[in-house]
Each structure stands twice: as C-alpha cells, then as structure tokens.
mmCIF file of N, CA, C and O in Angstrom:
data_model
loop_
_atom_site.group_PDB
_atom_site.id
_atom_site.type_symbol
_atom_site.label_atom_id
_atom_site.label_comp_id
_atom_site.label_asym_id
_atom_site.label_seq_id
_atom_site.Cartn_x
_atom_site.Cartn_y
_atom_site.Cartn_z
ATOM 1 N N UNK A 1 0.788 -1.234 0.177
ATOM 2 C CA UNK A 1 -0.059 0.165 -0.211
ATOM 3 C C UNK A 1 0.734 1.197 -0.227
ATOM 4 O O UNK A 1 1.675 1.580 0.961
ATOM 5 N N UNK A 2 0.886 1.942 -1.023
ATOM 6 C CA UNK A 2 1.250 3.297 -1.016
ATOM 7 C C UNK A 2 0.808 4.524 -0.710
ATOM 8 O O UNK A 2 -0.497 4.532 -0.677
ATOM 9 N N UNK A 3 1.560 5.229 0.290
ATOM 10 C CA UNK A 3 0.859 6.279 1.030
ATOM 11 C C UNK A 3 1.162 7.958 0.711
ATOM 12 O O UNK A 3 1.134 8.540 1.678
ATOM 13 N N UNK A 4 2.361 7.662 0.179
ATOM 14 C CA UNK A 4 2.606 8.968 -0.519
ATOM 15 C C UNK A 4 4.246 9.355 0.436
ATOM 16 O O UNK A 4 4.100 8.768 1.522
ATOM 17 N N UNK A 5 5.182 9.887 -0.261
ATOM 18 C CA UNK A 5 6.038 10.066 0.265
ATOM 19 C C UNK A 5 6.148 10.999 1.781
ATOM 20 O O UNK A 5 6.836 10.710 2.604
ATOM 21 N N UNK A 6 5.533 12.319 1.777
ATOM 22 C CA UNK A 6 5.526 13.102 2.981
ATOM 23 C C UNK A 6 4.404 12.102 3.935
ATOM 24 O O UNK A 6 5.634 12.545 5.078
ATOM 25 N N UNK A 7 3.698 11.325 3.672
ATOM 26 C CA UNK A 7 3.145 11.053 4.845
ATOM 27 C C UNK A 7 4.001 9.357 5.275
ATOM 28 O O UNK A 7 4.097 9.293 6.597
ATOM 29 N N UNK A 8 4.358 8.925 4.330
ATOM 30 C CA UNK A 8 5.619 8.128 4.684
ATOM 31 C C UNK A 8 6.532 8.405 5.597
ATOM 32 O O UNK A 8 6.942 7.914 6.482
ATOM 33 N N UNK A 9 6.998 9.537 5.061
ATOM 34 C CA UNK A 9 8.143 10.040 6.112
ATOM 35 C C UNK A 9 7.583 10.421 7.215
ATOM 36 O O UNK A 9 8.353 10.445 8.490
ATOM 37 N N UNK A 10 6.655 10.936 7.491
ATOM 38 C CA UNK A 10 5.748 11.360 8.796
ATOM 39 C C UNK A 10 5.594 9.905 9.665
ATOM 40 O O UNK A 10 5.839 9.918 10.922
ATOM 41 N N UNK A 11 5.059 9.051 8.916
ATOM 42 C CA UNK A 11 4.866 7.721 9.646
ATOM 43 C C UNK A 11 6.072 6.981 10.042
ATOM 44 O O UNK A 11 6.503 6.622 11.120
ATOM 45 N N UNK A 12 7.127 7.074 9.361
ATOM 46 C CA UNK A 12 8.753 6.343 9.723
ATOM 47 C C UNK A 12 9.081 7.160 11.044
ATOM 48 O O UNK A 12 9.977 6.343 11.852
ATOM 49 N N UNK A 13 8.989 8.442 11.033
ATOM 50 C CA UNK A 13 9.526 8.943 12.203
ATOM 51 C C UNK A 13 8.751 9.055 13.350
ATOM 52 O O UNK A 13 9.104 8.503 14.181
ATOM 53 N N UNK A 14 7.609 8.900 13.103
ATOM 54 C CA UNK A 14 6.697 8.596 14.652
ATOM 55 C C UNK A 14 6.763 7.036 14.779
ATOM 56 O O UNK A 14 7.083 6.770 16.239
ATOM 57 N N UNK A 15 6.971 6.386 14.234
ATOM 58 C CA UNK A 15 7.276 4.794 14.180
ATOM 59 C C UNK A 15 8.729 5.084 15.313
ATOM 60 O O UNK A 15 8.905 4.394 16.375
ATOM 61 N N UNK A 16 9.717 5.527 14.901
ATOM 62 C CA UNK A 16 11.043 5.784 15.663
ATOM 63 C C UNK A 16 10.948 6.449 16.969
ATOM 64 O O UNK A 16 11.509 5.909 17.649
ATOM 65 N N UNK A 17 9.901 7.320 16.485
ATOM 66 C CA UNK A 17 9.723 8.063 18.300
ATOM 67 C C UNK A 17 8.881 6.924 19.059
ATOM 68 O O UNK A 17 9.133 6.954 20.083
ATOM 69 N N UNK A 18 8.008 6.419 18.677
ATOM 70 C CA UNK A 18 7.385 5.555 19.418
ATOM 71 C C UNK A 18 7.767 4.241 19.833
ATOM 72 O O UNK A 18 7.613 3.846 20.622
ATOM 73 N N UNK A 19 8.894 3.650 19.464
ATOM 74 C CA UNK A 19 9.397 2.689 19.609
ATOM 75 C C UNK A 19 9.843 2.213 21.012
ATOM 76 O O UNK A 19 9.803 0.937 21.625
ATOM 77 N N UNK A 20 10.801 3.058 21.693
ATOM 78 C CA UNK A 20 10.772 2.947 22.738
ATOM 79 C C UNK A 20 9.348 2.912 24.177
ATOM 80 O O UNK A 20 9.972 1.878 24.906
ATOM 81 N N UNK A 21 8.548 3.257 23.547
ATOM 82 C CA UNK A 21 7.218 3.034 24.310
ATOM 83 C C UNK A 21 6.827 1.683 24.048
ATOM 84 O O UNK A 21 6.389 1.181 25.200
ATOM 85 N N UNK A 22 6.689 1.388 22.824
ATOM 86 C CA UNK A 22 6.304 0.089 22.684
ATOM 87 C C UNK A 22 7.186 -1.337 23.577
ATOM 88 O O UNK A 22 7.021 -1.947 24.090
ATOM 89 N N UNK A 23 8.430 -0.717 23.192
ATOM 90 C CA UNK A 23 9.235 -1.955 24.053
ATOM 91 C C UNK A 23 9.821 -1.916 25.073
ATOM 92 O O UNK A 23 9.695 -2.806 25.814
ATOM 93 N N UNK A 24 9.003 -0.760 25.730
ATOM 94 C CA UNK A 24 9.310 -0.685 27.324
ATOM 95 C C UNK A 24 7.571 -1.127 27.843
ATOM 96 O O UNK A 24 7.895 -1.929 28.860
ATOM 97 N N UNK A 25 6.760 -1.198 26.852
ATOM 98 C CA UNK A 25 5.634 -1.599 27.712
ATOM 99 C C UNK A 25 4.800 -2.783 26.895
ATOM 100 O O UNK A 25 4.023 -3.358 27.655
ATOM 101 N N UNK A 26 5.004 -3.068 25.496
ATOM 102 C CA UNK A 26 4.327 -4.190 24.744
ATOM 103 C C UNK A 26 2.830 -3.958 24.895
ATOM 104 O O UNK A 26 2.244 -4.780 24.910
ATOM 105 N N UNK A 27 2.537 -2.565 25.645
ATOM 106 C CA UNK A 27 0.776 -2.385 25.572
ATOM 107 C C UNK A 27 0.192 -1.655 24.732
ATOM 108 O O UNK A 27 0.489 -0.370 24.374
ATOM 109 N N UNK A 28 -0.897 -2.148 23.901
ATOM 110 C CA UNK A 28 -1.552 -1.373 22.788
ATOM 111 C C UNK A 28 -2.131 -0.102 23.145
ATOM 112 O O UNK A 28 -1.903 0.820 22.704
ATOM 113 N N UNK A 29 -2.382 -0.310 24.158
ATOM 114 C CA UNK A 29 -3.490 1.038 25.082
ATOM 115 C C UNK A 29 -2.446 2.019 25.433
ATOM 116 O O UNK A 29 -2.821 3.083 24.875
ATOM 117 N N UNK A 30 -1.142 1.910 25.910
ATOM 118 C CA UNK A 30 -0.357 2.996 26.171
ATOM 119 C C UNK A 30 0.287 3.430 24.695
ATOM 120 O O UNK A 30 0.654 4.751 24.764
ATOM 121 N N UNK A 31 0.520 2.581 23.927
ATOM 122 C CA UNK A 31 0.757 3.086 22.628
ATOM 123 C C UNK A 31 -0.177 3.992 21.825
ATOM 124 O O UNK A 31 0.311 4.918 21.575
ATOM 125 N N UNK A 32 -1.177 3.584 21.669
ATOM 126 C CA UNK A 32 -2.304 4.444 21.474
ATOM 127 C C UNK A 32 -2.569 5.710 22.082
ATOM 128 O O UNK A 32 -2.452 6.822 21.267
ATOM 129 N N UNK A 33 -2.089 5.582 23.404
ATOM 130 C CA UNK A 33 -2.643 6.673 24.336
ATOM 131 C C UNK A 33 -1.196 8.043 24.012
ATOM 132 O O UNK A 33 -1.288 8.919 23.755
ATOM 133 N N UNK A 34 0.012 7.200 23.836
ATOM 134 C CA UNK A 34 1.356 8.053 23.546
ATOM 135 C C UNK A 34 1.051 8.434 21.992
ATOM 136 O O UNK A 34 1.252 9.522 21.930
ATOM 137 N N UNK A 35 0.249 7.791 21.070
ATOM 138 C CA UNK A 35 0.187 8.387 19.917
ATOM 139 C C UNK A 35 -0.881 9.509 19.848
ATOM 140 O O UNK A 35 -0.233 10.761 19.203
ATOM 141 N N UNK A 36 -1.731 9.307 20.654
ATOM 142 C CA UNK A 36 -2.824 10.643 20.690
ATOM 143 C C UNK A 36 -2.347 11.771 21.359
ATOM 144 O O UNK A 36 -2.260 12.940 20.892
ATOM 145 N N UNK A 37 -1.405 11.554 22.417
ATOM 146 C CA UNK A 37 -0.759 12.633 23.266
ATOM 147 C C UNK A 37 0.517 13.153 22.092
ATOM 148 O O UNK A 37 0.363 14.383 22.377
ATOM 149 N N UNK A 38 0.700 12.634 21.176
ATOM 150 C CA UNK A 38 1.534 13.310 20.166
ATOM 151 C C UNK A 38 1.040 13.737 19.107
ATOM 152 O O UNK A 38 1.641 13.551 17.808
ATOM 153 N N UNK A 39 0.176 13.422 18.766
ATOM 154 C CA UNK A 39 -1.515 14.386 17.782
ATOM 155 C C UNK A 39 -1.122 13.388 16.808
ATOM 156 O O UNK A 39 -0.976 13.779 15.404
ATOM 157 N N UNK A 40 -1.214 12.281 16.791
ATOM 158 C CA UNK A 40 -0.817 10.890 15.998
ATOM 159 C C UNK A 40 -2.276 10.406 15.659
ATOM 160 O O UNK A 40 -2.569 9.601 16.732
ATOM 161 N N UNK A 41 -3.281 10.953 14.898
ATOM 162 C CA UNK A 41 -4.711 9.973 14.738
ATOM 163 C C UNK A 41 -4.762 9.370 13.619
ATOM 164 O O UNK A 41 -4.501 9.619 12.787
ATOM 165 N N UNK A 42 -5.946 8.850 13.539
ATOM 166 C CA UNK A 42 -6.695 8.041 12.423
ATOM 167 C C UNK A 42 -5.748 7.047 11.699
ATOM 168 O O UNK A 42 -5.205 6.522 12.357
ATOM 169 N N UNK A 43 -5.589 7.676 10.200
ATOM 170 C CA UNK A 43 -4.973 6.657 9.623
ATOM 171 C C UNK A 43 -3.436 6.541 9.807
ATOM 172 O O UNK A 43 -2.898 5.352 10.088
ATOM 173 N N UNK A 44 -2.851 7.800 10.074
ATOM 174 C CA UNK A 44 -1.422 7.659 10.660
ATOM 175 C C UNK A 44 -1.187 6.907 11.764
ATOM 176 O O UNK A 44 -0.214 6.035 11.752
ATOM 177 N N UNK A 45 -2.003 6.931 12.481
ATOM 178 C CA UNK A 45 -2.079 6.257 13.786
ATOM 179 C C UNK A 45 -2.125 4.607 13.846
ATOM 180 O O UNK A 45 -1.270 3.711 14.356
ATOM 181 N N UNK A 46 -2.755 4.030 13.025
ATOM 182 C CA UNK A 46 -3.191 2.786 12.272
ATOM 183 C C UNK A 46 -1.531 2.397 11.498
ATOM 184 O O UNK A 46 -1.557 1.106 11.920
ATOM 185 N N UNK A 47 -1.379 3.278 10.623
ATOM 186 C CA UNK A 47 -0.242 2.984 9.704
ATOM 187 C C UNK A 47 0.952 2.752 10.934
ATOM 188 O O UNK A 47 2.220 1.966 10.519
ATOM 189 N N UNK A 48 1.288 3.367 11.958
ATOM 190 C CA UNK A 48 2.061 3.525 12.784
ATOM 191 C C UNK A 48 2.359 2.656 13.361
ATOM 192 O O UNK A 48 3.170 1.707 13.615
ATOM 193 N N UNK A 49 1.123 1.831 13.977
ATOM 194 C CA UNK A 49 0.950 0.915 14.720
ATOM 195 C C UNK A 49 1.217 -0.634 13.551
ATOM 196 O O UNK A 49 1.891 -1.197 14.400
ATOM 197 N N UNK A 50 1.078 -0.228 12.400
ATOM 198 C CA UNK A 50 1.223 -1.582 11.592
ATOM 199 C C UNK A 50 2.625 -1.789 11.688
ATOM 200 O O UNK A 50 3.327 -2.704 11.335
ATOM 201 N N UNK A 51 3.267 -0.268 11.288
ATOM 202 C CA UNK A 51 4.689 -0.338 10.909
ATOM 203 C C UNK A 51 5.391 -0.625 12.329
ATOM 204 O O UNK A 51 6.551 -1.559 12.074
ATOM 205 N N UNK A 52 4.826 -0.068 13.385
ATOM 206 C CA UNK A 52 6.072 -0.648 14.605
ATOM 207 C C UNK A 52 5.968 -2.147 15.239
ATOM 208 O O UNK A 52 6.902 -2.549 15.650
ATOM 209 N N UNK A 53 4.404 -2.615 15.058
ATOM 210 C CA UNK A 53 4.371 -3.998 15.212
ATOM 211 C C UNK A 53 4.497 -4.934 14.402
ATOM 212 O O UNK A 53 4.374 -6.217 14.789
ATOM 213 N N UNK A 54 4.490 -4.630 13.119
ATOM 214 C CA UNK A 54 5.000 -5.184 11.830
ATOM 215 C C UNK A 54 3.779 -6.436 12.021
ATOM 216 O O UNK A 54 3.459 -7.719 11.698
ATOM 217 N N UNK A 55 2.293 -5.692 11.901
ATOM 218 C CA UNK A 55 1.200 -6.574 11.892
ATOM 219 C C UNK A 55 0.272 -6.163 10.794
ATOM 220 O O UNK A 55 0.709 -4.754 9.980
ATOM 221 N N UNK A 56 -0.843 -6.324 10.419
ATOM 222 C CA UNK A 56 -1.753 -5.952 9.093
ATOM 223 C C UNK A 56 -2.836 -5.181 9.958
ATOM 224 O O UNK A 56 -2.806 -5.012 10.998
ATOM 225 N N UNK A 57 -3.459 -4.594 8.970
ATOM 226 C CA UNK A 57 -4.635 -3.535 8.700
ATOM 227 C C UNK A 57 -5.713 -4.255 9.782
ATOM 228 O O UNK A 57 -5.994 -3.366 10.966
ATOM 229 N N UNK A 58 -5.940 -4.936 9.755
ATOM 230 C CA UNK A 58 -6.861 -5.917 10.753
ATOM 231 C C UNK A 58 -6.654 -5.516 12.558
ATOM 232 O O UNK A 58 -7.090 -5.066 13.165
ATOM 233 N N UNK A 59 -5.637 -6.147 12.458
ATOM 234 C CA UNK A 59 -4.951 -6.070 13.941
ATOM 235 C C UNK A 59 -4.695 -4.324 14.376
ATOM 236 O O UNK A 59 -4.996 -4.158 15.569
ATOM 237 N N UNK A 60 -4.091 -3.841 13.739
ATOM 238 C CA UNK A 60 -3.824 -2.487 14.037
ATOM 239 C C UNK A 60 -4.937 -1.998 14.213
ATOM 240 O O UNK A 60 -5.155 -0.945 14.910
ATOM 241 N N UNK A 61 -6.063 -2.084 13.368
ATOM 242 C CA UNK A 61 -7.104 -1.313 13.164
ATOM 243 C C UNK A 61 -8.076 -1.442 14.393
ATOM 244 O O UNK A 61 -8.438 -0.621 15.330
ATOM 245 N N UNK A 62 -7.970 -2.837 15.156
ATOM 246 C CA UNK A 62 -8.750 -3.225 16.391
ATOM 247 C C UNK A 62 -7.566 -2.835 17.418
ATOM 248 O O UNK A 62 -8.284 -1.998 18.154
ATOM 249 N N UNK A 63 -6.560 -2.570 17.261
ATOM 250 C CA UNK A 63 -5.650 -1.834 18.458
ATOM 251 C C UNK A 63 -5.897 -0.423 18.737
ATOM 252 O O UNK A 63 -6.364 0.168 19.537
ATOM 253 N N UNK A 64 -6.347 0.302 17.278
ATOM 254 C CA UNK A 64 -6.804 1.850 17.644
ATOM 255 C C UNK A 64 -7.659 1.695 17.890
ATOM 256 O O UNK A 64 -8.332 2.259 19.096
ATOM 257 N N UNK A 65 -9.046 0.966 17.328
ATOM 258 C CA UNK A 65 -10.128 1.556 17.861
ATOM 259 C C UNK A 65 -10.567 0.983 19.144
ATOM 260 O O UNK A 65 -11.877 1.057 20.331
ATOM 261 N N UNK A 66 -9.954 -0.467 19.746
ATOM 262 C CA UNK A 66 -10.340 -1.067 21.125
ATOM 263 C C UNK A 66 -9.409 0.048 22.245
ATOM 264 O O UNK A 66 -9.784 -0.264 23.374
ATOM 265 N N UNK A 67 -8.850 0.802 21.783
ATOM 266 C CA UNK A 67 -7.977 1.439 22.836
ATOM 267 C C UNK A 67 -9.017 2.521 23.780
ATOM 268 O O UNK A 67 -9.469 3.297 22.978
ATOM 269 N N UNK A 68 -8.831 2.545 25.124
ATOM 270 C CA UNK A 68 -9.952 3.527 25.482
ATOM 271 C C UNK A 68 -9.795 4.967 25.361
ATOM 272 O O UNK A 68 -10.681 5.670 25.214
ATOM 273 N N UNK A 69 -8.848 5.371 24.995
ATOM 274 C CA UNK A 69 -8.366 7.255 24.637
ATOM 275 C C UNK A 69 -8.980 6.993 23.270
ATOM 276 O O UNK A 69 -9.324 8.538 23.230
ATOM 277 N N UNK A 70 -9.175 6.067 22.250
ATOM 278 C CA UNK A 70 -9.775 6.358 21.039
ATOM 279 C C UNK A 70 -11.381 6.183 21.135
ATOM 280 O O UNK A 70 -12.142 6.156 20.263
ATOM 281 N N UNK A 71 -12.182 6.470 22.243
ATOM 282 C CA UNK A 71 -13.636 6.511 22.229
ATOM 283 C C UNK A 71 -14.255 7.336 21.499
ATOM 284 O O UNK A 71 -15.299 6.973 20.673
ATOM 285 N N UNK A 72 -13.477 8.435 21.656
ATOM 286 C CA UNK A 72 -14.641 9.469 20.528
ATOM 287 C C UNK A 72 -14.518 9.047 18.927
ATOM 288 O O UNK A 72 -15.406 8.985 18.088
ATOM 289 N N UNK A 73 -13.324 8.394 18.542
ATOM 290 C CA UNK A 73 -13.090 7.779 17.274
ATOM 291 C C UNK A 73 -14.257 7.097 17.367
ATOM 292 O O UNK A 73 -14.804 6.555 15.886
ATOM 293 N N UNK A 74 -14.292 5.645 18.238
ATOM 294 C CA UNK A 74 -15.141 4.955 18.052
ATOM 295 C C UNK A 74 -16.290 5.266 17.970
ATOM 296 O O UNK A 74 -17.119 4.569 16.945
ATOM 297 N N UNK A 75 -16.878 6.138 18.659
ATOM 298 C CA UNK A 75 -18.227 6.860 18.592
ATOM 299 C C UNK A 75 -18.636 6.969 17.242
ATOM 300 O O UNK A 75 -19.636 6.973 16.541
ATOM 301 N N UNK A 76 -17.627 7.793 16.751
ATOM 302 C CA UNK A 76 -17.856 8.480 15.270
ATOM 303 C C UNK A 76 -17.822 7.350 14.387
ATOM 304 O O UNK A 76 -19.007 7.133 13.434
ATOM 305 N N UNK A 77 -17.094 6.300 14.114
ATOM 306 C CA UNK A 77 -17.019 5.260 13.527
ATOM 307 C C UNK A 77 -18.450 4.234 13.266
ATOM 308 O O UNK A 77 -19.108 4.109 12.659
ATOM 309 N N UNK A 78 -18.603 4.189 14.990
ATOM 310 C CA UNK A 78 -19.895 3.325 14.860
ATOM 311 C C UNK A 78 -21.297 4.168 14.307
ATOM 312 O O UNK A 78 -22.178 3.746 13.924
ATOM 313 N N UNK A 79 -21.151 5.482 14.322
ATOM 314 C CA UNK A 79 -22.484 6.757 13.944
ATOM 315 C C UNK A 79 -22.615 6.441 12.443
ATOM 316 O O UNK A 79 -23.453 6.331 12.035
ATOM 317 N N UNK A 80 -21.303 6.253 12.051
ATOM 318 C CA UNK A 80 -21.103 6.362 10.317
ATOM 319 C C UNK A 80 -21.595 5.305 9.623
ATOM 320 O O UNK A 80 -22.394 5.184 9.005
ATOM 321 N N UNK A 81 -21.155 3.958 10.489
ATOM 322 C CA UNK A 81 -21.569 2.865 10.089
ATOM 323 C C UNK A 81 -23.496 2.359 10.453
ATOM 324 O O UNK A 81 -24.234 2.289 9.603
ATOM 325 N N UNK A 82 -24.031 3.134 11.434
ATOM 326 C CA UNK A 82 -25.460 2.989 11.750
ATOM 327 C C UNK A 82 -26.225 4.064 10.735
ATOM 328 O O UNK A 82 -26.989 3.334 10.219
ATOM 329 N N UNK A 83 -25.675 5.194 9.972
ATOM 330 C CA UNK A 83 -25.886 5.901 9.177
ATOM 331 C C UNK A 83 -26.059 5.313 7.644
ATOM 332 O O UNK A 83 -27.237 5.603 6.974
ATOM 333 N N UNK A 84 -25.058 4.750 7.461
ATOM 334 C CA UNK A 84 -24.678 4.034 6.137
ATOM 335 C C UNK A 84 -26.102 2.755 6.356
ATOM 336 O O UNK A 84 -26.704 2.751 5.265
ATOM 337 N N UNK A 85 -26.124 2.614 7.235
ATOM 338 C CA UNK A 85 -27.031 1.388 7.428
ATOM 339 C C UNK A 85 -28.411 1.758 7.068
ATOM 340 O O UNK A 85 -29.047 1.181 6.609
ATOM 341 N N UNK A 86 -28.836 2.520 7.821
ATOM 342 C CA UNK A 86 -30.085 3.517 7.516
ATOM 343 C C UNK A 86 -30.498 3.899 6.591
ATOM 344 O O UNK A 86 -31.509 3.830 5.751
ATOM 345 N N UNK A 87 -29.454 4.351 5.709
ATOM 346 C CA UNK A 87 -29.558 4.986 4.669
ATOM 347 C C UNK A 87 -29.943 4.109 3.545
ATOM 348 O O UNK A 87 -30.559 4.147 2.596
ATOM 349 N N UNK A 88 -29.407 2.680 3.652
ATOM 350 C CA UNK A 88 -29.461 1.364 2.724
ATOM 351 C C UNK A 88 -30.941 0.912 2.893
ATOM 352 O O UNK A 88 -31.335 0.426 1.797
ATOM 353 N N UNK A 89 -31.497 0.936 4.261
ATOM 354 C CA UNK A 89 -32.843 0.667 4.660
ATOM 355 C C UNK A 89 -33.893 1.404 3.993
ATOM 356 O O UNK A 89 -34.796 1.029 3.480
ATOM 357 N N UNK A 90 -33.487 2.739 3.955
ATOM 358 C CA UNK A 90 -34.399 3.783 3.441
ATOM 359 C C UNK A 90 -34.583 3.631 1.804
ATOM 360 O O UNK A 90 -35.445 4.140 1.179
ATOM 361 N N UNK A 91 -34.186 2.698 0.891
ATOM 362 C CA UNK A 91 -33.856 2.643 -0.568
ATOM 363 C C UNK A 91 -35.039 1.889 -1.153
ATOM 364 O O UNK A 91 -35.626 0.865 -0.173
#
C-alpha cells in the first residue's frame, strides 16, 4: 500500500519515536495513548501501529479502535456505520 512520500516520512519518524514506548510496555493501549498525546490520529496512527508492530491492517485497526483513549473515534465510526445502514434501508 502506497501512502505517498510525505505521509510515509511522517509515519516513519513517528514509528521511531514510539519504538521506546512500545519496547518498554508492549501494551497497545499505552501505545495508542502515546500516539494520541503526540497528535497522531486516524490513518496515521493505524499506519504507525502496523509499522511498529509489523502487523496487518486488521490487527492495527482493532488496537486503534479498542484503545480506551480512542472512544471518540470509535463512537464516530459506529455512528457513520449506523447512518450508512439506515440509508441503505431507506432505499
């Protein structure tokens, strides 16, 4: 998956910055809180998680959405999914 050179550089730098947090804790919630505290959100946070943990999109997405600090993002995602489902039922 190509994410463009600017985003790729930003994600690579964040992976290196987050490496010590992950190595010290091996806790995905702590990692997500650290990313949030360092203004790394959404797709970038998922890409950082994938790169740092060498995992796939599904696992990284679950770690992102399951983290307590990502409650607002989870609520937004769930509302969008509910709205899409309701729009489909209206047809």
